[in-house]
Short mmCIF file of C-alpha atoms in Angstrom, two decimals:
data_model
loop_
_atom_site.label_atom_id
_atom_site.label_comp_id
_atom_site.label_asym_id
_atom_site.label_seq_id
_atom_site.Cartn_x
_atom_site.Cartn_y
_atom_site.Cartn_z
CA MET A 220 129.96 98.19 126.92
CA ALA A 221 127.16 100.67 127.43
CA GLU A 222 128.11 104.01 128.97
CA VAL A 223 126.73 104.73 132.44
CA ARG A 224 127.33 108.33 133.40
CA ASP A 225 128.26 109.27 136.95
CA GLY A 226 126.12 111.86 138.69
CA LEU A 227 122.84 110.71 137.11
CA ARG A 228 120.04 108.62 138.62
CA TYR A 229 118.62 105.60 136.82
CA THR A 230 115.46 103.45 136.60
CA ARG A 231 115.15 99.72 136.06
CA THR A 232 113.38 100.60 132.80
CA HIS A 233 116.55 102.36 131.56
CA GLU A 234 115.61 106.02 131.90
CA TRP A 235 118.17 108.46 133.32
CA VAL A 236 117.47 111.58 135.42
CA ARG A 237 119.63 114.65 135.98
CA ILE A 238 118.46 116.86 138.85
CA GLU A 239 118.76 120.60 138.21
CA GLY A 240 117.24 122.36 141.24
CA ASP A 241 113.57 121.31 141.37
CA VAL A 242 113.59 120.03 137.79
CA ALA A 243 114.41 116.53 136.55
CA VAL A 244 115.89 116.28 133.06
CA VAL A 245 114.98 112.83 131.69
CA GLY A 246 116.33 110.65 128.89
CA VAL A 247 116.94 107.02 128.02
CA THR A 248 120.26 105.34 128.70
CA ASP A 249 123.01 104.32 126.32
CA PHE A 250 122.09 100.70 127.11
CA ALA A 251 118.46 101.35 126.10
CA GLN A 252 119.36 102.96 122.76
CA SER A 253 121.84 100.21 122.02
CA GLU A 254 119.30 97.46 122.77
CA LEU A 255 116.63 99.13 120.64
CA GLY A 256 118.91 99.86 117.68
CA ASP A 257 118.08 102.54 115.13
CA ILE A 258 115.51 104.81 116.78
CA THR A 259 112.92 106.01 114.27
CA TYR A 260 110.06 107.49 116.32
CA LEU A 261 109.39 109.21 119.62
CA GLU A 262 106.16 110.19 121.30
CA LEU A 263 106.62 112.55 124.26
CA PRO A 264 104.11 114.09 126.68
CA GLU A 265 102.97 117.66 126.02
CA PRO A 266 104.19 120.38 128.38
CA GLY A 267 101.61 120.79 131.12
CA THR A 268 101.00 117.06 131.43
CA THR A 269 101.14 115.71 134.96
CA VAL A 270 102.96 112.40 135.30
CA LYS A 271 103.31 109.94 138.16
CA GLN A 272 106.47 107.98 138.90
CA GLY A 273 106.38 104.65 137.03
CA ASP A 274 103.62 105.63 134.60
CA SER A 275 104.09 105.30 130.86
CA MET A 276 104.54 108.84 129.53
CA GLY A 277 105.71 108.23 125.98
CA VAL A 278 106.87 105.80 123.33
CA ILE A 279 110.27 105.14 121.83
CA GLU A 280 110.37 103.04 118.68
CA SER A 281 113.12 101.50 116.61
CA VAL A 282 113.03 99.48 113.41
CA LYS A 283 112.97 96.41 115.66
CA ALA A 284 110.45 97.29 118.37
CA ALA A 285 108.45 99.90 120.25
CA SER A 286 108.67 100.39 123.99
CA ASP A 287 107.20 102.68 126.60
CA ILE A 288 109.05 105.53 128.23
CA TYR A 289 108.23 105.60 131.96
CA ALA A 290 108.19 108.67 134.17
CA PRO A 291 111.13 108.26 136.56
CA VAL A 292 109.64 110.88 138.91
CA SER A 293 106.27 112.51 139.53
CA GLY A 294 105.55 116.08 138.52
CA GLU A 295 104.57 118.36 135.70
CA VAL A 296 106.20 118.17 132.29
CA ILE A 297 107.51 121.68 131.62
CA GLU A 298 109.38 121.02 128.38
CA ALA A 299 109.67 118.29 125.73
CA ASN A 300 112.60 118.12 123.32
CA THR A 301 110.93 118.66 119.95
CA ALA A 302 114.29 118.63 118.12
CA VAL A 303 114.77 114.98 119.04
CA VAL A 304 111.18 114.15 118.03
CA ASP A 305 112.06 115.53 114.58
CA SER A 306 115.40 113.64 114.49
CA PRO A 307 114.96 110.51 116.62
CA GLU A 308 118.36 109.13 115.50
CA VAL A 309 119.92 111.65 117.90
CA VAL A 310 118.95 109.25 120.70
CA ASN A 311 121.42 106.73 119.23
CA LYS A 312 124.17 109.30 118.87
CA SER A 313 123.88 111.30 122.07
CA PRO A 314 121.61 109.63 124.63
CA TYR A 315 122.90 111.61 127.64
CA ASP A 316 123.32 115.07 126.07
CA ASP A 317 121.49 116.18 122.92
CA ALA A 318 118.76 113.56 123.35
CA TRP A 319 117.33 114.59 126.69
CA LEU A 320 113.60 113.97 126.24
CA VAL A 321 111.57 115.90 128.82
CA LYS A 322 112.00 118.18 131.81
CA ILE A 323 109.73 117.43 134.78
CA LYS A 324 109.11 119.84 137.66
CA LEU A 325 109.38 117.59 140.71
CA SER A 326 106.26 117.29 142.85
CA ALA A 327 107.77 114.67 145.17
CA PRO A 328 111.56 115.26 145.30
CA GLU A 329 112.04 112.39 147.78
CA GLU A 330 111.27 109.96 144.92
CA VAL A 331 114.71 110.70 143.48
CA ASP A 332 116.31 108.83 146.39
CA ARG A 333 114.53 105.66 145.31
CA LEU A 334 116.30 105.71 141.93
CA MET A 335 119.60 103.91 141.35
CA ASP A 336 122.85 105.82 141.28
CA ALA A 337 125.43 105.09 138.57
CA GLU A 338 127.13 102.36 140.57
CA ALA A 339 123.85 100.58 141.31
CA TYR A 340 122.75 100.85 137.65
CA ARG A 341 126.07 99.37 136.46
CA LYS A 342 125.49 96.46 138.80
CA PHE A 343 121.91 96.13 137.58
CA LEU A 344 123.09 95.99 133.93
CA ALA A 345 125.70 93.37 134.81
CA GLU A 346 123.01 91.24 136.48
CA THR A 347 120.68 91.72 133.49
CA ALA A 348 123.45 90.61 131.13
CA ALA A 349 124.24 87.57 133.29
CA MET A 350 120.62 86.46 133.12
CA ALA A 351 120.41 86.80 129.34
CA MET B 55 113.62 72.28 122.48
CA SER B 56 116.49 74.74 122.50
CA PRO B 57 116.92 76.82 119.36
CA LYS B 58 119.28 75.64 116.65
CA VAL B 59 122.33 77.56 115.46
CA THR B 60 124.17 77.47 112.16
CA PRO B 61 127.90 76.63 111.87
CA LEU B 62 128.48 80.40 111.55
CA TYR B 63 127.25 81.21 115.08
CA GLU B 64 130.73 81.92 116.47
CA ARG B 65 131.57 84.04 113.41
CA HIS B 66 128.44 86.11 114.02
CA ARG B 67 129.35 86.58 117.69
CA ALA B 68 132.85 87.70 116.77
CA LEU B 69 131.33 90.21 114.34
CA GLY B 70 129.29 91.72 117.17
CA ALA B 71 125.90 90.36 116.12
CA ARG B 72 122.78 90.65 118.21
CA PHE B 73 120.65 87.55 117.97
CA ILE B 74 116.94 86.76 117.84
CA GLU B 75 115.01 83.55 117.85
CA PHE B 76 113.39 82.97 114.50
CA ALA B 77 111.52 79.81 113.49
CA GLY B 78 113.37 77.71 116.06
CA TRP B 79 116.78 79.16 115.20
CA THR B 80 119.06 81.63 116.94
CA MET B 81 120.02 83.96 114.08
CA PRO B 82 121.75 87.36 113.83
CA VAL B 83 119.19 90.18 113.68
CA GLN B 84 121.84 92.86 113.20
CA TYR B 85 125.58 93.52 113.40
CA GLU B 86 126.35 97.23 112.91
CA GLY B 87 122.71 98.31 112.72
CA ILE B 88 119.65 97.54 110.62
CA ILE B 89 119.64 100.84 108.70
CA SER B 90 123.36 100.87 107.87
CA GLU B 91 123.23 97.20 106.78
CA HIS B 92 120.16 97.95 104.66
CA LEU B 93 121.87 100.86 102.91
CA ALA B 94 125.03 98.79 102.38
CA VAL B 95 123.00 96.24 100.40
CA ARG B 96 121.35 98.99 98.32
CA THR B 97 124.64 100.74 97.51
CA ARG B 98 127.40 98.09 97.84
CA ALA B 99 126.79 94.52 99.01
CA GLY B 100 125.74 92.45 102.00
CA LEU B 101 126.36 88.85 103.05
CA PHE B 102 123.59 86.87 104.77
CA ASP B 103 123.76 83.55 106.63
CA LEU B 104 120.58 81.73 105.58
CA GLY B 105 121.45 78.45 107.26
CA HIS B 106 118.00 78.34 108.83
CA MET B 107 116.27 77.84 105.50
CA GLY B 108 115.28 74.38 104.30
CA GLN B 109 116.51 72.55 101.21
CA VAL B 110 114.65 69.55 99.82
CA ILE B 111 115.71 67.50 96.82
CA VAL B 112 112.92 65.99 94.71
CA ARG B 113 114.13 63.37 92.25
CA GLY B 114 112.95 60.28 90.44
CA LYS B 115 111.18 59.35 87.23
CA ASP B 116 108.02 61.22 88.19
CA ALA B 117 109.53 64.24 89.95
CA LEU B 118 108.12 66.53 87.26
CA PRO B 119 104.44 65.43 87.39
CA PHE B 120 104.69 65.33 91.19
CA LEU B 121 105.85 68.95 91.41
CA GLN B 122 103.43 70.00 88.66
CA TYR B 123 100.60 68.70 90.84
CA LEU B 124 101.87 70.24 94.10
CA THR B 125 102.83 73.72 92.83
CA PRO B 126 100.91 76.30 90.74
CA ASN B 127 103.80 77.49 88.55
CA ASP B 128 104.78 75.57 85.41
CA VAL B 129 107.65 73.30 86.40
CA ALA B 130 107.76 71.88 82.86
CA ALA B 131 108.83 75.32 81.65
CA LEU B 132 112.01 75.10 83.74
CA SER B 133 115.05 74.26 81.67
CA ALA B 134 118.12 72.80 83.38
CA GLY B 135 119.90 75.52 85.33
CA LYS B 136 116.82 77.68 85.87
CA ALA B 137 114.67 78.46 88.88
CA GLN B 138 111.16 79.73 89.53
CA TYR B 139 109.28 81.27 92.42
CA SER B 140 106.34 79.10 93.41
CA MET B 141 104.25 77.82 96.31
CA PHE B 142 102.71 74.83 97.94
CA LEU B 143 98.93 75.39 98.08
CA ASN B 144 96.20 73.64 100.02
CA SER B 145 92.93 72.54 98.38
CA SER B 146 91.34 75.90 99.29
CA GLY B 147 94.07 77.68 97.36
CA GLY B 148 95.70 78.96 100.57
CA VAL B 149 99.48 79.12 100.81
CA VAL B 150 101.20 76.28 102.71
CA ASP B 151 104.59 77.81 101.90
CA ASP B 152 106.27 79.95 99.28
CA ILE B 153 109.29 78.34 97.69
CA ILE B 154 111.95 78.50 95.00
CA VAL B 155 112.14 75.49 92.69
CA TYR B 156 115.52 75.04 91.02
CA ARG B 157 116.12 72.58 88.23
CA VAL B 158 119.64 71.60 89.17
CA PRO B 159 122.06 71.55 86.22
CA ASP B 160 123.61 68.21 85.14
CA THR B 161 121.12 66.12 87.12
CA ALA B 162 117.47 65.16 86.92
CA GLU B 163 116.88 66.69 90.33
CA TYR B 164 114.86 69.61 91.60
CA LEU B 165 116.09 71.61 94.57
CA VAL B 166 113.20 73.11 96.50
CA VAL B 167 114.16 75.85 98.98
CA VAL B 168 111.58 76.45 101.69
CA ASN B 169 111.05 78.71 104.67
CA ALA B 170 112.73 77.77 107.95
CA ALA B 171 109.44 77.86 109.84
CA ASN B 172 107.87 75.45 107.35
CA THR B 173 110.61 72.93 106.62
CA GLU B 174 109.12 70.13 108.72
CA LYS B 175 105.56 70.89 107.66
CA ASP B 176 106.58 70.95 103.98
CA LEU B 177 108.39 67.61 104.25
CA GLU B 178 105.28 66.06 105.80
CA TRP B 179 103.19 67.68 103.07
CA LEU B 180 105.40 66.27 100.32
CA ASN B 181 105.59 62.81 101.88
CA ASP B 182 101.82 62.66 102.48
CA HIS B 183 101.09 63.51 98.87
CA ARG B 184 103.66 61.04 97.65
CA SER B 185 101.98 58.26 99.63
CA GLN B 186 98.59 59.29 98.21
CA HIS B 187 100.01 58.74 94.71
CA PRO B 188 101.87 55.42 94.84
CA GLU B 189 101.85 55.36 91.04
CA TRP B 190 104.47 58.11 91.05
CA SER B 191 108.09 57.15 91.46
CA VAL B 192 109.47 60.06 93.48
CA GLU B 193 112.22 60.37 96.05
CA ILE B 194 112.18 63.21 98.58
CA GLU B 195 115.37 63.99 100.47
CA ASP B 196 115.74 66.60 103.19
CA MET B 197 119.14 68.22 102.60
CA SER B 198 118.66 71.02 105.16
CA ALA B 199 121.05 69.66 107.79
CA ARG B 200 123.76 69.04 105.20
CA THR B 201 123.47 72.29 103.24
CA GLY B 202 124.98 75.68 103.97
CA MET B 203 123.22 78.66 102.41
CA LEU B 204 124.59 82.18 102.03
CA ALA B 205 123.17 85.14 100.12
CA LEU B 206 125.42 87.79 98.61
CA GLN B 207 123.23 90.70 97.56
CA GLY B 208 123.77 94.18 96.20
CA PRO B 209 125.12 96.02 93.14
CA LEU B 210 128.68 94.86 93.92
CA ALA B 211 127.72 91.20 94.48
CA GLU B 212 128.94 90.15 91.04
CA PRO B 213 132.35 91.88 91.18
CA ILE B 214 132.90 90.38 94.64
CA LEU B 215 131.99 86.82 93.65
CA HIS B 216 134.00 87.24 90.46
CA TYR B 217 137.20 87.25 92.58
CA LEU B 218 136.40 83.78 93.86
CA THR B 219 135.20 81.79 90.88
CA SER B 220 136.39 81.04 87.38
CA PHE B 221 132.79 80.80 86.16
CA ASP B 222 131.74 83.79 84.04
CA LEU B 223 129.00 85.20 86.25
CA GLY B 224 128.01 87.62 83.51
CA THR B 225 126.48 84.65 81.69
CA LEU B 226 124.27 83.67 84.65
CA PRO B 227 120.82 85.16 84.08
CA SER B 228 118.34 86.18 86.74
CA PHE B 229 116.89 82.96 88.23
CA GLY B 230 119.73 80.95 86.72
CA ILE B 231 121.69 78.37 88.73
CA VAL B 232 125.09 76.85 88.04
CA ARG B 233 127.30 74.26 89.70
CA THR B 234 130.79 75.67 90.10
CA GLU B 235 133.53 76.29 92.62
CA VAL B 236 133.69 79.38 94.80
CA ALA B 237 136.99 79.79 96.66
CA GLY B 238 137.67 76.15 95.79
CA ILE B 239 134.41 74.99 97.41
CA ALA B 240 131.83 73.04 95.39
CA THR B 241 128.89 75.43 95.31
CA LEU B 242 125.56 75.85 93.58
CA VAL B 243 125.39 79.54 92.68
CA ALA B 244 121.95 80.93 91.86
CA ARG B 245 121.10 84.45 90.72
CA THR B 246 118.21 84.75 93.16
CA GLY B 247 117.55 86.73 96.30
CA TYR B 248 115.12 88.47 98.58
CA THR B 249 116.32 92.07 98.70
CA GLY B 250 115.29 93.70 95.42
CA GLU B 251 118.95 93.90 94.39
CA ASP B 252 121.02 91.86 92.00
CA GLY B 253 122.84 89.08 93.80
CA PHE B 254 123.38 85.43 94.45
CA GLU B 255 122.32 82.64 96.74
CA CYS B 256 125.02 80.03 97.31
CA TYR B 257 124.50 76.44 98.44
CA CYS B 258 127.47 74.38 99.63
CA PRO B 259 128.22 71.37 101.84
CA ILE B 260 127.54 72.47 105.41
CA GLU B 261 131.07 71.57 106.55
CA ARG B 262 132.44 74.18 104.11
CA VAL B 263 130.03 77.04 104.82
CA VAL B 264 132.35 78.76 107.31
CA ASP B 265 135.16 78.71 104.72
CA LEU B 266 132.80 80.08 102.07
CA TRP B 267 131.60 82.85 104.43
CA ASP B 268 135.21 83.81 105.30
CA ALA B 269 136.31 83.83 101.66
CA ILE B 270 133.40 85.99 100.47
CA LEU B 271 133.70 88.46 103.38
CA GLU B 272 137.43 88.81 102.81
CA ALA B 273 137.08 89.26 99.06
CA GLY B 274 134.30 91.80 99.54
CA GLN B 275 135.69 93.91 102.34
CA PRO B 276 137.68 96.25 100.05
CA LEU B 277 134.42 96.91 98.16
CA GLY B 278 132.43 97.65 101.30
CA LEU B 279 130.74 94.27 101.80
CA VAL B 280 129.22 93.88 105.27
CA PRO B 281 127.44 91.04 107.05
CA VAL B 282 123.68 91.60 107.21
CA GLY B 283 121.18 90.23 109.72
CA LEU B 284 117.53 89.28 109.55
CA GLY B 285 116.48 92.82 110.54
CA ALA B 286 117.70 94.38 107.31
CA ARG B 287 116.65 91.30 105.37
CA ASP B 288 113.10 92.16 106.42
CA THR B 289 113.29 95.91 105.65
CA LEU B 290 114.91 95.17 102.26
CA ARG B 291 112.23 92.71 101.23
CA ILE B 292 109.43 95.05 102.37
CA GLU B 293 110.81 97.88 100.22
CA ALA B 294 110.98 95.42 97.32
CA GLY B 295 107.34 94.42 97.96
CA LEU B 296 108.29 90.78 98.49
CA PRO B 297 105.98 88.65 100.67
CA LEU B 298 107.02 86.94 103.87
CA TYR B 299 105.32 83.71 104.82
CA GLY B 300 103.44 84.29 108.08
CA ASN B 301 102.84 87.95 107.19
CA GLU B 302 101.64 88.37 103.60
CA LEU B 303 101.11 84.63 103.03
CA SER B 304 99.37 81.94 105.09
CA PRO B 305 97.06 78.95 104.60
CA GLU B 306 94.16 81.45 104.82
CA ILE B 307 95.55 83.73 102.09
CA THR B 308 95.57 82.81 98.39
CA PRO B 309 98.16 83.96 95.84
CA LEU B 310 95.39 85.93 94.09
CA GLU B 311 94.71 87.90 97.26
CA ALA B 312 98.44 88.43 97.80
CA GLY B 313 98.82 89.92 94.31
CA LEU B 314 100.87 86.94 93.19
CA GLY B 315 98.49 85.62 90.52
CA TRP B 316 101.44 85.46 88.11
CA VAL B 317 102.73 82.33 89.87
CA ILE B 318 99.63 80.46 88.66
CA ALA B 319 100.23 78.78 85.32
CA TRP B 320 96.56 78.36 84.34
CA HIS B 321 97.54 76.69 81.07
CA LYS B 322 99.28 73.73 82.67
CA GLY B 323 96.31 71.65 83.80
CA ALA B 324 95.48 70.17 87.19
CA PHE B 325 97.26 71.19 90.38
CA LEU B 326 96.31 71.19 94.02
CA GLY B 327 94.18 74.23 94.84
CA ARG B 328 93.25 74.94 91.22
CA GLU B 329 89.46 74.65 91.58
CA ALA B 330 89.32 77.02 94.53
CA LEU B 331 91.57 79.52 92.75
CA GLU B 332 89.46 79.34 89.58
CA ARG B 333 86.36 80.20 91.61
CA GLN B 334 88.18 83.06 93.27
CA ARG B 335 89.52 84.29 89.96
CA ASP B 336 86.03 84.32 88.45
CA GLN B 337 84.35 86.00 91.42
CA GLY B 338 87.27 88.26 92.26
CA PRO B 339 89.28 87.74 95.43
CA PRO B 340 87.55 89.15 98.53
CA ARG B 341 90.75 90.78 99.78
CA ARG B 342 93.77 92.40 98.19
CA LEU B 343 97.29 92.99 99.41
CA VAL B 344 98.12 96.69 99.03
CA GLY B 345 101.09 98.92 99.71
CA PHE B 346 100.71 102.09 101.72
CA GLU B 347 102.81 104.89 103.13
CA LEU B 348 102.06 107.03 106.15
CA VAL B 349 101.30 110.65 105.38
CA GLU B 350 101.82 111.76 108.98
CA ARG B 351 104.15 110.74 111.77
CA GLY B 352 102.81 108.03 114.07
CA GLY B 353 105.33 105.24 114.55
CA ILE B 354 105.74 102.00 112.64
CA PRO B 355 102.66 100.13 111.39
CA ARG B 356 103.34 96.57 112.50
CA HIS B 357 101.93 93.14 111.66
CA GLY B 358 98.33 92.76 112.82
CA TYR B 359 97.49 96.44 113.36
CA PRO B 360 93.92 97.24 112.21
CA VAL B 361 93.40 99.18 108.97
CA GLN B 362 90.39 101.44 108.34
CA PHE B 363 88.91 102.84 105.16
CA GLU B 364 86.20 105.49 105.50
CA SER B 365 86.08 104.81 109.26
CA VAL B 366 85.37 101.08 108.83
CA VAL B 367 87.91 98.36 109.63
CA VAL B 368 88.71 96.70 106.29
CA GLY B 369 91.75 94.59 107.18
CA THR B 370 95.11 94.46 108.92
CA VAL B 371 98.72 95.42 108.37
CA THR B 372 100.82 92.46 107.21
CA SER B 373 104.27 94.17 107.43
CA GLY B 374 105.58 97.66 107.99
CA THR B 375 108.82 99.52 108.50
CA VAL B 376 110.63 102.76 108.16
CA SER B 377 112.10 102.66 104.67
CA PRO B 378 115.79 103.56 104.89
CA THR B 379 116.00 104.05 101.12
CA LEU B 380 112.91 106.23 100.71
CA GLY B 381 112.87 108.00 104.07
CA LYS B 382 109.18 107.18 104.50
CA THR B 383 107.19 104.86 106.72
CA ILE B 384 105.76 102.11 104.54
CA GLY B 385 103.76 98.95 104.90
CA MET B 386 101.62 96.31 103.28
CA ALA B 387 98.07 95.46 104.32
CA LEU B 388 95.52 92.82 103.39
CA ILE B 389 92.23 94.69 102.98
CA ALA B 390 88.74 94.29 101.53
CA ARG B 391 88.89 94.50 97.75
CA ARG B 392 86.36 97.34 97.60
CA ALA B 393 88.76 99.56 99.58
CA ALA B 394 91.87 98.68 97.57
CA ALA B 395 93.22 101.11 94.98
CA PRO B 396 96.38 103.20 94.72
CA GLY B 397 95.74 106.77 95.83
CA ARG B 398 92.92 105.89 98.22
CA PRO B 399 93.39 106.87 101.86
CA LEU B 400 93.66 104.44 104.75
CA GLU B 401 93.92 104.87 108.48
CA ILE B 402 96.22 102.62 110.49
CA LEU B 403 95.55 102.07 114.18
CA ILE B 404 99.03 102.38 115.73
CA ARG B 405 98.80 101.75 119.47
CA ASP B 406 95.76 103.91 120.34
CA ARG B 407 95.88 106.43 117.51
CA LEU B 408 94.56 106.42 113.94
CA VAL B 409 97.39 107.46 111.65
CA LYS B 410 96.70 108.67 108.10
CA ALA B 411 98.12 106.69 105.17
CA VAL B 412 97.68 106.53 101.42
CA GLN B 413 97.75 103.44 99.22
CA VAL B 414 100.66 103.23 96.79
CA LYS B 415 101.66 100.76 94.11
CA LEU B 416 103.99 97.90 95.01
CA PRO B 417 106.93 97.59 95.03
CA PHE B 418 108.05 100.64 96.98
CA TYR B 419 111.54 100.26 95.57
CA ARG B 420 112.77 98.97 92.24
CA ARG B 421 116.47 98.96 91.45
CA SER B 422 117.68 100.70 88.34
CA ARG B 423 118.05 98.10 85.64
CA SER B 424 121.51 99.29 84.56
CA THR B 425 123.20 96.88 86.96
CA SER B 426 120.89 93.99 86.17
CA ARG B 427 122.06 90.98 84.15
CA SER B 428 118.52 89.80 83.79
CA VAL B 429 117.90 87.83 80.59
#
């Protein structure tokens, strides 16, 4: 069973968000890494890039497949985790801690309320599994 | 039509497999993970369910001339208990399928093992050509639904199988096949495979394939044997430079273009596709299959991605992967002959970015011969 961590917000495209003041720390969920399998490549936006909620802002690729990483919130990217770009397998090992991907300075903090909380994301995963 | 499953489906589920649809079958793509399964086959051993593949028996007085006409390799050179890699070709020399032809010991039969995606097409192909040549007495029997097929591959494949059979596997050469018992189950054991490692492919009655799977897994577990899915099967064969039908081979690609000219036994006389291949041999094939590795990071070059040489598109990627053994990103591409040579640069269009690559000789990986029993 994929881990869903309390206290985080989630997207339907399996990104997680941790709010630290006016900054959103963003990663992909345990479910996402487990579905993708061995992660081999990451493409993240450069610091300074402005992103809009729902836009593709990067790529995550495994041996099996490549998929987009979507911005869960709008704002300016202030930091990208270059250590995880150099060692993408960290996403498999530590999706909620070491493998945070980018930090985004929120330009529209109210967007966070539109994201799922842990309970809603668990329910969403259960529904996804039931449909498969 | 809903996808088919092999008798091992519940075993795969219990082992935690993830499944994909492949050629009309629901098959395990991975259990523990593609990279760990890949490395297990390179260093220890892996067990594959290949129940999706097709098995066709060709027998009868004229089985030999029939197969000589329909395949480019020299079937007459096959002694009993030996196998050869070969193909079905169309009249343009394009590849209808790539196959293994076994001359089954103790019978006058040939066992032809074909790709899952092509089983029906191949049977039609064989039957059509048989009806065009009523002078040949040939019987074609589709054994696919009655045959279980497992592959046991890796440097520890022989010690593992040794526990389960009284046959002296040390006497079975590369591309040899023997009829014996494995764990008390009547099995054809062939020293063939698709991973670049030593190993075996085992054919048994389909109602015994679960027992055979259980016996091999149990015997191999102390030696680190793991089940392996189609994901690692693909990365293993790419490292070994082995073609996959639908990627490196198709009706529009000839064996000469694919770098498989050695399957053509020019000395043997007429066979379907010969004239076209002779023309291509004399003029030089317009395209060549090449290996390449990325020289910068950029993701995985996947099937169909455009390939450039000196800023001009010269072809497409046929297969690509991260190589778990070599720690590089590698691929194969079918490109214009004028651009093909080891050491020359290429650029691969991955998503919207041109990523630098260099051509390298195939295969990417060759096992050390110390463990080989090749004769």
